[in-house]
Coordinates of C-alpha atoms in Angstrom, one line a residue:
Chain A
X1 CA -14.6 27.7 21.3
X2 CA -11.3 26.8 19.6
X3 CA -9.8 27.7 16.5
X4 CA -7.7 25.2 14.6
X5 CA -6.2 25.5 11.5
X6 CA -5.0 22.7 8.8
X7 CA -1.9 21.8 7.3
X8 CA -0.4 19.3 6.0
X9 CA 3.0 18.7 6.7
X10 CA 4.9 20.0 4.0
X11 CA 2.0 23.0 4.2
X12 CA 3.2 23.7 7.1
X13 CA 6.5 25.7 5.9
X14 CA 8.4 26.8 9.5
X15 CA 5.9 26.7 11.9
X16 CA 4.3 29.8 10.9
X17 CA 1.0 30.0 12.5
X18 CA -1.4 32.8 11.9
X19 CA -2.7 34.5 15.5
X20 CA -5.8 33.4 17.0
X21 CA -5.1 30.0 16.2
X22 CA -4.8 28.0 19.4
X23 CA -4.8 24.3 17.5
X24 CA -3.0 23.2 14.5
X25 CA -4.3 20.5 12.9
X26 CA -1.6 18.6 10.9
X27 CA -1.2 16.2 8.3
X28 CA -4.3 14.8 5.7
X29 CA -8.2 13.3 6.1
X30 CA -7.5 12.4 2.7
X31 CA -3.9 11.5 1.5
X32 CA -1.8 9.5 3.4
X33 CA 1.2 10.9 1.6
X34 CA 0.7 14.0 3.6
X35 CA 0.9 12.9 6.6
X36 CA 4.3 14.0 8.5
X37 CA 7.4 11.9 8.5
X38 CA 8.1 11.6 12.4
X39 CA 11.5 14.5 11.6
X40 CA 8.8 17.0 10.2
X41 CA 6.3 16.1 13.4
X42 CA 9.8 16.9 15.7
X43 CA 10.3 20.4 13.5
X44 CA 6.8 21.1 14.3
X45 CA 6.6 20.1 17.7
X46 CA 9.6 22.3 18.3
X47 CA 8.1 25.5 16.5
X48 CA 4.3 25.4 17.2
X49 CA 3.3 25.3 21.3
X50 CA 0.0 25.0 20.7
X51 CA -2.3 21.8 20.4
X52 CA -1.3 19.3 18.0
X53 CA -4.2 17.1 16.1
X54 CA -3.3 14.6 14.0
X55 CA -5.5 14.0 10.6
X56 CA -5.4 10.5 9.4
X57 CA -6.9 9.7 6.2
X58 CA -8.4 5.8 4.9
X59 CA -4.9 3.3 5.3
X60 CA -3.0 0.4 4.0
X61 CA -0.8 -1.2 6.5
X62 CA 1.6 1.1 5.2
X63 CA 0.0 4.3 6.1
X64 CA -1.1 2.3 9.0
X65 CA 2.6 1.8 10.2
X66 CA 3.6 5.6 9.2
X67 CA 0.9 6.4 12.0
X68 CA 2.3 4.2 14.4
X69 CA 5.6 5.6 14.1
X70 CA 3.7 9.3 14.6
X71 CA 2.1 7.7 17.3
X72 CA 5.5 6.6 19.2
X73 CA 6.9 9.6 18.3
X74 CA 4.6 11.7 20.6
X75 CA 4.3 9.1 22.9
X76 CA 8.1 9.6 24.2
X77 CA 7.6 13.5 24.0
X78 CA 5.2 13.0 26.3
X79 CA 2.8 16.1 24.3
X80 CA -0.6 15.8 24.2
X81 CA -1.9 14.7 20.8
X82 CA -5.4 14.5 19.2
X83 CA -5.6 11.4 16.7
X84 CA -8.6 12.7 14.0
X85 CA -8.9 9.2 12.9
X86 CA -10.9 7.6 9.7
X87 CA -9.8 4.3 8.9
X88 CA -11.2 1.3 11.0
X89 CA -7.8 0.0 11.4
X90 CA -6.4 3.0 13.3
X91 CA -9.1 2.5 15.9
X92 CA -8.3 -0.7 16.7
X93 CA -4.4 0.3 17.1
X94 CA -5.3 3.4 18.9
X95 CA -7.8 1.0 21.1
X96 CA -4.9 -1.7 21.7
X97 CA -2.2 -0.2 21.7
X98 CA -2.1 3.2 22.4
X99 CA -5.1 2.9 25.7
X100 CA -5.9 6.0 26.0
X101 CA -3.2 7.8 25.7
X102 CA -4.6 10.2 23.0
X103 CA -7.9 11.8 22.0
X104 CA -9.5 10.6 19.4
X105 CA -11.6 12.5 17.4
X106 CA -13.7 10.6 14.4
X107 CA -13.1 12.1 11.2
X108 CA -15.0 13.3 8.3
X109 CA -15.0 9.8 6.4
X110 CA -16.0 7.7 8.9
X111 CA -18.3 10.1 10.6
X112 CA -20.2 9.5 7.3
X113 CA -20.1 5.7 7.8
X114 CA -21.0 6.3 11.4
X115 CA -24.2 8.3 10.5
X116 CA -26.0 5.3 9.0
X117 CA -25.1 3.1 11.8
X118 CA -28.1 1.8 13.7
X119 CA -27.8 4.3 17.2
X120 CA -26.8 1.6 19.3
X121 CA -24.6 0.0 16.8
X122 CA -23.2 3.6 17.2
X123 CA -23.0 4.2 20.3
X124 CA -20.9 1.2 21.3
X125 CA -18.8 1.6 18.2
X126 CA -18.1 5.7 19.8
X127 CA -17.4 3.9 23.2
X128 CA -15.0 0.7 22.1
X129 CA -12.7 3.2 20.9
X130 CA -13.2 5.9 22.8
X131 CA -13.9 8.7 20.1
X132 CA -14.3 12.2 22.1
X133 CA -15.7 14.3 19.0
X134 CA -17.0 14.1 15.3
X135 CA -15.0 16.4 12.7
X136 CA -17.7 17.7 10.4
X137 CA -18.7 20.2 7.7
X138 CA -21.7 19.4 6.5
X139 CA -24.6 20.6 8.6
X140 CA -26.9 17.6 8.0
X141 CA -24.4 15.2 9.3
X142 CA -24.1 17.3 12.6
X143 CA -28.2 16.8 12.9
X144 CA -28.0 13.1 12.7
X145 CA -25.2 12.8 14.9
X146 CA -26.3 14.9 17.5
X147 CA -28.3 12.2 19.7
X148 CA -24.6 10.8 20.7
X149 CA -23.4 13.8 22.4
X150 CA -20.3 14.7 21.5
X151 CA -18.8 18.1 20.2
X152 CA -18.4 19.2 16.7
X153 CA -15.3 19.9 15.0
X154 CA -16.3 22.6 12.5
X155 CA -14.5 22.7 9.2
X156 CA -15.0 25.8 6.6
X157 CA -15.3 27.0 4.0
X158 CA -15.4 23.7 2.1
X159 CA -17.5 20.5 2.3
X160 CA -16.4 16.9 1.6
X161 CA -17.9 15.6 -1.6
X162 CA -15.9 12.2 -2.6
X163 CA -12.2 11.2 -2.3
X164 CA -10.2 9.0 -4.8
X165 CA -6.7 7.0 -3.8
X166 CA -5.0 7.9 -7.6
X167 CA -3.6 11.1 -7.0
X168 CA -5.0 13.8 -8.9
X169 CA -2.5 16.0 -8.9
X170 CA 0.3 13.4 -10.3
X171 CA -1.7 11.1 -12.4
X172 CA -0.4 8.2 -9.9
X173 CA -1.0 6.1 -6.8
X174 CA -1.2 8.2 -3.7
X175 CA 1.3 6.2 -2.1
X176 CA 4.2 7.4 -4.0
X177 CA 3.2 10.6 -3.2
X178 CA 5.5 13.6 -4.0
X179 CA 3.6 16.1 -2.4
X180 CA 2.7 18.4 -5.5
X181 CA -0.6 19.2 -4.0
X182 CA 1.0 20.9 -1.0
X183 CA -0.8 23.6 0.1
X184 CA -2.5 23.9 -3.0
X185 CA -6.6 24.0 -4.1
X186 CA -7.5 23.9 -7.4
X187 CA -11.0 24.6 -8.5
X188 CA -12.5 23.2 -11.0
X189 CA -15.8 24.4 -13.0
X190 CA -18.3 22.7 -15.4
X191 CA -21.1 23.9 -16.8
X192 CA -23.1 20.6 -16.0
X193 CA -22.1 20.7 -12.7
X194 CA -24.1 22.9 -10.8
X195 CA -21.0 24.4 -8.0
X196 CA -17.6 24.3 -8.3
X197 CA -15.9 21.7 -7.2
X198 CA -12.1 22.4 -5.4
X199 CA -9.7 19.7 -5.9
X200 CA -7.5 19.5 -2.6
X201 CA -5.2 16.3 -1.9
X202 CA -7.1 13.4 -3.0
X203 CA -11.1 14.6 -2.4
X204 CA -13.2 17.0 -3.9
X205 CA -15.2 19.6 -2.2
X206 CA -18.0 21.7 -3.0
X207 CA -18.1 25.4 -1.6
X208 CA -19.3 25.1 2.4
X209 CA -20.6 27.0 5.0
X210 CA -18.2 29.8 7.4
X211 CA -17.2 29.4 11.2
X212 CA -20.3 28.1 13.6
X213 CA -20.8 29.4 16.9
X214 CA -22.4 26.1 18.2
X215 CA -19.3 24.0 17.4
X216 CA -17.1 22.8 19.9
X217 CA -14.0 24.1 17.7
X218 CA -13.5 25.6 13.6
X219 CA -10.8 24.6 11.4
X220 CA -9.9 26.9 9.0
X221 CA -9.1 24.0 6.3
X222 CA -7.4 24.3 3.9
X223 CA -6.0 27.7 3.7
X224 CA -4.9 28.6 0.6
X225 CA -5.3 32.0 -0.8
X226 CA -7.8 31.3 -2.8
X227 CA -10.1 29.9 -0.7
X228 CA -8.8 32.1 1.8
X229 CA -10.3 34.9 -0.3
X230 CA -13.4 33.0 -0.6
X231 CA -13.9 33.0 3.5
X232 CA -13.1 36.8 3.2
X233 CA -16.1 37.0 0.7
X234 CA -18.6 35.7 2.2
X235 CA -17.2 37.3 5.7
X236 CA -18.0 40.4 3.8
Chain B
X1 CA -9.3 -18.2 -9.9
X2 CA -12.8 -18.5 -9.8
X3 CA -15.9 -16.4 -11.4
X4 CA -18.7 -14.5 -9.7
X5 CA -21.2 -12.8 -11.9
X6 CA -24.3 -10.7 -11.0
X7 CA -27.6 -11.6 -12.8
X8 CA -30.5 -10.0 -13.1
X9 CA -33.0 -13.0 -14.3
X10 CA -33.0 -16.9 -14.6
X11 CA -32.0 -16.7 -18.1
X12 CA -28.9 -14.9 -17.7
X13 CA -28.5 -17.1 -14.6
X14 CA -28.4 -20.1 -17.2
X15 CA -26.5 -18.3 -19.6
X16 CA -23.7 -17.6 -17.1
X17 CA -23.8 -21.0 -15.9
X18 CA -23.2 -22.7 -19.5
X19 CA -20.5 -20.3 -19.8
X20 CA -18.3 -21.2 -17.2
X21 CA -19.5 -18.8 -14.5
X22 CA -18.6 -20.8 -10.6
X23 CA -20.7 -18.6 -8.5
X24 CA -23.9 -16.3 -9.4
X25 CA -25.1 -13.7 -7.1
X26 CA -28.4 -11.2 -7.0
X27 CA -30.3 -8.6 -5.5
X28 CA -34.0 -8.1 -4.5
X29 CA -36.0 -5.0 -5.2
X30 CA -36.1 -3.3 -2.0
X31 CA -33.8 -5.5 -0.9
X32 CA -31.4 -3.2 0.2
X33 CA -28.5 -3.4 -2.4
X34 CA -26.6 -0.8 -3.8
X35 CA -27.7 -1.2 -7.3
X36 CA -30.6 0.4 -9.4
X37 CA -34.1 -1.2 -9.1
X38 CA -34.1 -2.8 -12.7
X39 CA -30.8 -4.9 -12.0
X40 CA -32.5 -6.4 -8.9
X41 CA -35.1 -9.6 -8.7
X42 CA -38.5 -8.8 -7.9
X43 CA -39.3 -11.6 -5.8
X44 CA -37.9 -14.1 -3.7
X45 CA -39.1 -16.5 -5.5
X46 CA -36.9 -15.3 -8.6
X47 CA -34.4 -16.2 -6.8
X48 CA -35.4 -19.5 -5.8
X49 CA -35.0 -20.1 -9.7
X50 CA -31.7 -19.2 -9.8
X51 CA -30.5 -21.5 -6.8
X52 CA -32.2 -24.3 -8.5
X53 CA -30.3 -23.6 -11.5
X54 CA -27.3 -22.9 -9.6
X55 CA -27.7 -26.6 -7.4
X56 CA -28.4 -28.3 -10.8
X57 CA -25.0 -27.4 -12.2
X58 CA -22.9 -27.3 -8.5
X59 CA -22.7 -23.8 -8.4
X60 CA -23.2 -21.4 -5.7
X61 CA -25.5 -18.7 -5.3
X62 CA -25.1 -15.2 -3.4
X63 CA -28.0 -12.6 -2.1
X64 CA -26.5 -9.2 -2.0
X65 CA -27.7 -7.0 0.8
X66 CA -24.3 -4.7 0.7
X67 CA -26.4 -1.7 2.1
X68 CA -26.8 -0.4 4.9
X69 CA -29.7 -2.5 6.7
X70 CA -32.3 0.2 8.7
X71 CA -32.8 -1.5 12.3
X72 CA -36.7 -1.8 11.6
X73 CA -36.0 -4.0 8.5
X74 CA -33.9 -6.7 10.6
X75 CA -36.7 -9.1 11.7
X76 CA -38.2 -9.2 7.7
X77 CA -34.3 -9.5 6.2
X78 CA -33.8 -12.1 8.2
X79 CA -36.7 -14.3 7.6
X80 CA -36.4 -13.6 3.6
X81 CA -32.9 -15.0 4.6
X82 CA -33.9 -17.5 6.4
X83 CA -36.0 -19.0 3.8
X84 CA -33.8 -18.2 0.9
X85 CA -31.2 -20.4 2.8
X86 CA -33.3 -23.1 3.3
X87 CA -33.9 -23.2 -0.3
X88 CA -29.9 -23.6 -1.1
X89 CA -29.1 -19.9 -0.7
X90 CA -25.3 -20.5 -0.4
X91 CA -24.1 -17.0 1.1
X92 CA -25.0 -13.5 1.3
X93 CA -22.6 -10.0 0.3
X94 CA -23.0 -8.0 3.0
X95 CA -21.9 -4.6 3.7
X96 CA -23.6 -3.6 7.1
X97 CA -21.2 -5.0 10.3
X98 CA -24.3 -3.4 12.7
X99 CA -26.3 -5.8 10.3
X100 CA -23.9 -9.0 10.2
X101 CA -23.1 -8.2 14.1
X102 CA -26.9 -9.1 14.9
X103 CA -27.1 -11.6 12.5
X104 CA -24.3 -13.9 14.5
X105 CA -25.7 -12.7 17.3
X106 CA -28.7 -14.7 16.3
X107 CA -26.6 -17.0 15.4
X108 CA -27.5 -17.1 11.4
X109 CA -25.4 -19.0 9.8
X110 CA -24.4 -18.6 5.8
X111 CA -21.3 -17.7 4.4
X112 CA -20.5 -14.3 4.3
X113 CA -19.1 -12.1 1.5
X114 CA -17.8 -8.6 3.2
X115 CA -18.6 -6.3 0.3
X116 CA -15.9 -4.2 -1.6
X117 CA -18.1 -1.0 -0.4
X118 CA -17.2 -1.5 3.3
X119 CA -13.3 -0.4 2.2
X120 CA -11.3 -2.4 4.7
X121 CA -8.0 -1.8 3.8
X122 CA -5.4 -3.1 6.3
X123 CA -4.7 -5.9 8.5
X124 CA -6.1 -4.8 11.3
X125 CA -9.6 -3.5 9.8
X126 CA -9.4 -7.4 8.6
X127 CA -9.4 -9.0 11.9
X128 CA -12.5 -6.7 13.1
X129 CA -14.5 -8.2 10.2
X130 CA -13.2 -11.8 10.9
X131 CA -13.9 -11.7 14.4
X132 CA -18.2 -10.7 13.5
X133 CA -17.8 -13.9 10.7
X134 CA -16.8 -12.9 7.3
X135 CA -15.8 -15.6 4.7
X136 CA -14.5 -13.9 1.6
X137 CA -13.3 -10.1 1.1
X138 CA -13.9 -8.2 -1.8
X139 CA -11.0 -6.4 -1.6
X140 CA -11.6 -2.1 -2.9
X141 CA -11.7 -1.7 -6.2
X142 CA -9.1 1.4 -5.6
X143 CA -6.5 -1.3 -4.0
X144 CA -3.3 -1.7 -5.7
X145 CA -1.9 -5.6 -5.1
X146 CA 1.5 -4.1 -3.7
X147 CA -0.9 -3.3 -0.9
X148 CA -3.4 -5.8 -1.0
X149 CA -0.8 -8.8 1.0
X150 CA -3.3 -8.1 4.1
X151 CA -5.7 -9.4 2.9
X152 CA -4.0 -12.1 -0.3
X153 CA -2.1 -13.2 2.8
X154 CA -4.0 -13.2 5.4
X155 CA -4.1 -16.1 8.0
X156 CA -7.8 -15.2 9.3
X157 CA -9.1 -18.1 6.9
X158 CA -10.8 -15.4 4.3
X159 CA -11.1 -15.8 0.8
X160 CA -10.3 -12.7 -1.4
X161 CA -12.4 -11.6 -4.5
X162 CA -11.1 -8.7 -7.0
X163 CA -12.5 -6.8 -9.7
X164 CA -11.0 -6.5 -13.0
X165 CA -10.2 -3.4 -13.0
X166 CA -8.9 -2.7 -16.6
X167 CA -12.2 -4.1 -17.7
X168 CA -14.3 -2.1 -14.3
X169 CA -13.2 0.6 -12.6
X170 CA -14.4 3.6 -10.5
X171 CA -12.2 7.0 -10.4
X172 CA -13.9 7.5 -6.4
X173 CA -13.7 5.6 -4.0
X174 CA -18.0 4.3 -4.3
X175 CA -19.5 4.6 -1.0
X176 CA -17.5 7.6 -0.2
X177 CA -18.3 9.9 -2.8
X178 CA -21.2 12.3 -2.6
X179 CA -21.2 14.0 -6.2
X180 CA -24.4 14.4 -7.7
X181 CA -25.3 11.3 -10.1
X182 CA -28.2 10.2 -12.1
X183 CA -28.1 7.2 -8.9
X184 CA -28.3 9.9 -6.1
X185 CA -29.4 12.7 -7.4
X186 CA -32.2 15.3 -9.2
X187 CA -31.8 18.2 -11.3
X188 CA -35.4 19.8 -11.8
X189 CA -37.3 16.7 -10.5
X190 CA -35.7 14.3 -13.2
X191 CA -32.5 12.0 -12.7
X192 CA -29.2 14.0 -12.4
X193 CA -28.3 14.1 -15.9
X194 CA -24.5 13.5 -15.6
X195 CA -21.8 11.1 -14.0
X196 CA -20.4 14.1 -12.2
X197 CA -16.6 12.1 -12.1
X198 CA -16.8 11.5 -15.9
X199 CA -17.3 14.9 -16.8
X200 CA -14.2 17.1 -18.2
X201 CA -13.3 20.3 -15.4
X202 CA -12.1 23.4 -16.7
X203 CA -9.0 24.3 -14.4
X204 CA -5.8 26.4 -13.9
X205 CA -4.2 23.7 -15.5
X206 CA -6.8 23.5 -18.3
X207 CA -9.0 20.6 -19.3
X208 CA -9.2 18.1 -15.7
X209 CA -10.7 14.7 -15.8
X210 CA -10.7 12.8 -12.6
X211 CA -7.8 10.3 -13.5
X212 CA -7.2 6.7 -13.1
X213 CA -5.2 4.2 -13.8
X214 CA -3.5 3.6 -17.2
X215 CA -4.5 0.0 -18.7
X216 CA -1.6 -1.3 -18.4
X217 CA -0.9 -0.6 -14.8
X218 CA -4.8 -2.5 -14.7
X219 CA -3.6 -5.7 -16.7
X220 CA -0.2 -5.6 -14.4
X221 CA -2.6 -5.8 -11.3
X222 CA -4.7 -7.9 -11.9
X223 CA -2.2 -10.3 -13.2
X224 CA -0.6 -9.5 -9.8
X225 CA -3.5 -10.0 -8.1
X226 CA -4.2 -13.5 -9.8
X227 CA -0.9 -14.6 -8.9
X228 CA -0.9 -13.4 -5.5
X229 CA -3.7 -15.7 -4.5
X230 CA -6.8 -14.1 -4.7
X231 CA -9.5 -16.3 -4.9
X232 CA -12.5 -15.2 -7.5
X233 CA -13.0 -12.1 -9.9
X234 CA -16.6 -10.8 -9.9
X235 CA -18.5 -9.6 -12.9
X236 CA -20.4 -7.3 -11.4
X237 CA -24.4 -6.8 -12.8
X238 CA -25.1 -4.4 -15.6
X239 CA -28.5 -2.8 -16.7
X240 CA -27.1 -4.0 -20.5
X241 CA -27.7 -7.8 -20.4
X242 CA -25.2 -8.1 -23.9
X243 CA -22.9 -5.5 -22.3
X244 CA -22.6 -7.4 -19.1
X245 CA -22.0 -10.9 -21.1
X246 CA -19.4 -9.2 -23.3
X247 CA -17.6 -8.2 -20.0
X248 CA -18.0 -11.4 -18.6
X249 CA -16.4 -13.0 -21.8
X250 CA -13.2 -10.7 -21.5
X251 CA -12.9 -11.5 -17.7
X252 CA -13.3 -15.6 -18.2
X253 CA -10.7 -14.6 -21.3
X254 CA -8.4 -13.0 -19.1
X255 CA -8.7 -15.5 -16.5
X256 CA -8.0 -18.3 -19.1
X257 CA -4.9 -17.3 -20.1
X258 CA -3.7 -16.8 -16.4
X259 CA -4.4 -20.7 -16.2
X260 CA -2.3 -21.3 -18.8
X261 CA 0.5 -20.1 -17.5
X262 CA 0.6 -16.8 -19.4
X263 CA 4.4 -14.7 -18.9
X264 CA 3.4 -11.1 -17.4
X265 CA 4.5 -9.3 -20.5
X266 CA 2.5 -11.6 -22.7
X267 CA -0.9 -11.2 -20.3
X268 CA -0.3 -7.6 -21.1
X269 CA 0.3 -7.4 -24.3
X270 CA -3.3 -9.6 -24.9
X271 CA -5.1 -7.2 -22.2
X272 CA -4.5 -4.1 -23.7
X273 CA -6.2 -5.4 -27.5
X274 CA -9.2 -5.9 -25.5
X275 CA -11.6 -3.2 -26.3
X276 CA -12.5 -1.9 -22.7
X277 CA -14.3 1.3 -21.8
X278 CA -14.3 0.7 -17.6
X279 CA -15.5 3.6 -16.6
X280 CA -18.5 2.7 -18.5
X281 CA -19.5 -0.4 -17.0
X282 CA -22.3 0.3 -15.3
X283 CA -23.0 3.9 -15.8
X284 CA -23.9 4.7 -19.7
X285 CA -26.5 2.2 -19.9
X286 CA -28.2 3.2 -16.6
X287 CA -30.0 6.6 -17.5
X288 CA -31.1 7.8 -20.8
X289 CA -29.6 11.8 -20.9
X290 CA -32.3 14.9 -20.9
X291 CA -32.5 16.6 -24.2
X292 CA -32.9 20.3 -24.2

């Protein structure tokens, strides 16, 4: 089983790794304003010799260009690179242009849409564009996309509850980002609402489940310390 | 710029229509929209009324199935379709592309509305949809026009609808968002009592709201967004009939003074007088609160 863990890019702060950690998984599911500019994706490529995956969150044909520079980028490195991809859009560039030359794992949005897809609706969808695994951290999702057969990409300890594009963290659209959020969680608690919710990037999450042994990998995602203390808890 | 409103009966049809509205569209019960049961039709034959209505006055009329369609409910969809067209049904909002995929594949043919809930937001995303059929795109409602030219500009032959989103807006993105609501979820066997993304957070940085927009930036995109081509502005249906008309008033209001010719800063200016609560639309009128 493999063990990834999540940054994104400005998280990432030197290359600085934790042991046991064999895949990094870098950039956003749900900002595009922390994806890596292709300079940070060279640092990073330099510093961390492990495997690279690429998040991609929902994109505009900005965010949709960003990635194809990312995409060239690694392309002439010649590294391997995992594309976790959520936006329609990607797929089809990834399917056009990029034939095969990366993994493409289907990420947490669109894993959702492709849940309540008819199965073989699905299942040409998974083979048009070639998607290898599901990213997941909701155990119910994992049930009803079992039939297709492809691994599981665990992520703990928090689970995806909705996402917004007007950044919550500077009161303005995502795409002017400025990277406040960095590396940053911030929980936030009402009596009405029965959990707490953590703010990170643009989504909101609700506390999830720890590490599974039946998954194909675990991303440790996101890692600050105080969700960090949170896995430790419930470790204990 | 044209208007699309929602209706929930053949009076509000007609009252839509005398108003000015272009284009009406509606949703069965059971029907397999995304809206509660009480601001659907209950029969087909309800909306048979409102085509004939519609045909009387030149205007079109829309069936919204912008769910997702289970494969065992094709075969009935598509005969209630089938009929519904034959009657005048002009078109149909659809949000499904498993759904509209076997619908061309059977080659039905109506013109197609690609919901707002199916979030295609680039260029390439566009030209999947165009290539199963779609006519019009309502573009989602969290785009901004300085990235909307995909679809504004698009050379695929789609028309673009927006919403107003000063006068309508949602702080999540709709059919990605899993928070407990009084739509889709329960607290102690009733309806979840709360609009989890209107409640106020406590937080490290103290009181949090999940944020939008200010107004202005709204008027400033829509006025963008009329401007920059797109085709019609929906009205989208409300469980409050005088609510939804109120709305609808404001919009046609809005869209009135574009016509004329209105300077940005002017367009503004009348915008932000209008009294607008738009992360109400839709959701304070829809459940009635549990009292301890």
């Amino acid at each position: 089983m493999d063990k990834a863990i999540a940054f994104d890019a400005a998280g990432f702060r030197g290359g600085k790794v934790p042991p046991g950690f064999r895949t990094l998984v870098l950039g956003s599911e749900f900002c595009a304003g922390l994806l890596p500019a292709p300079a940070e994706a060279a640092a990073v490529n330099s510093a961390f010799g492990g495997k690279i995956a690429l998040a991609t969150p929902l994109l505009t044909d900005d965010g949709l260009d960003k990635v194809r520079a990312l995409l060239r980028l690694y392309a002439r490195s010649g590294r391997e690179l995992e594309v976790i991809a959520n936006d329609l859009g990607l797929l089809e560039v990834l399917r056009s242009a990029a034939k095969g030359r990366f993994t493409v794992s289907c990420g947490r949005l669109l894993a959702n849409r492709i849940k309540i897809m008819p199965e073989a609706f699905a299942r040409d969808f998974i083979a048009r564009y070639r998607l290898s695994r599901f990213e997941v951290d909701d155990p119910s999702i994992m049930k009803r996309l079992k039939p297709y057969g492809l691994g599981f990409s665990w992520h703990y300890p928090l689970r995806y509850a909705t996402l917004t594009r007007f950044c919550p963290w500077e009161n303005r659209w995502a795409y002017a980002c400025a990277r406040s959020c960095a590396g940053k969680t911030m929980p936030l608690r009402s009596p009405r609402v029965p959990e707490t919710l953590w703010l990170a990037a643009c989504a909101y999450f609700t506390k999830g489940q720890g590490p599974r042994k039946s998954a194909e990998r675990n991303v440790f995602d996101p890692p600050p310390a105080e969700v960090a203390a949170l896995a430790d808890r419930r470790k204990a | 710029m044209k208007t699309t409103v929602g209706v929930r009966s053949a009076a509000e049809a007609a009252y839509y229509l005398d108003n000015g509205a272009h284009e009406l569209y509606c949703g069965l019960t059971g029907g397999l929209n995304n809206r509660l049961p009480k601001e659907n039709l209950g029969a087909a034959a309800d909306v048979e009324r409102i085509i004939s209505l519609a045909e009387a006055r030149g205007a079109r009329v829309f069936l919204a199935v912008n769910e997702t369609v289970p494969e065992t409910l094709y075969r009935p969809a598509l005969n209630v379709l089938a009929r519904l067209r034959e009657r005048g049904l002009f078109g149909l909002i659809l949000r499904d592309p498993a759904f509209l995929a076997w619908l061309r594949a059977r080659k039905f043919r109506s013109y197609v509305t690609l919901s707002t809930l199916t979030l295609c937001f680039n260029r390439r995303a566009l030209e999947f949809f165009a290539r199963l059929g779609i006519d019009r795109l309502v573009l989602p409602m969290q785009m901004t026009p300085e990235n909307a030219g995909y679809a504004l500009n698009n050379r695929l032959g789609i028309e673009t609808e927006v919403f107003c989103q000063r006068l309508y807006y949602g702080v999540n993105v709709d059919s990605l968002c899993f928070l407990p609501c009084p739509q889709t979820a329960e607290d102690c066997g009733r309806k979840f009592r709360d609009f989890t993304c209107l409640l106020p957070f406590r937080s490290a940085r103290g009181e949090f709201r999940m944020p939008m927009p200010g107004p202005d930036y709204m008027m400033n995109a829509f006025y963008d967004f009329y401007h920059g081509g797109a085709g019609y502005v929906k009205v989208a249906r409300w469980p409050n009939a005088l609510r939804q008309a109120d709305l609808f008033q404001k919009v046609r209001y809005l869209v009135r003074l574009l016509e004329k010719g209105a300077s940005r800063k002017l367009f503004v200016h009348a915008g932000l007088k209008l009294d607008s609560k738009p992360l109400e639309y839709g959701k304070s009128f829809t459940y009635r609160p549990v009292r301890a």
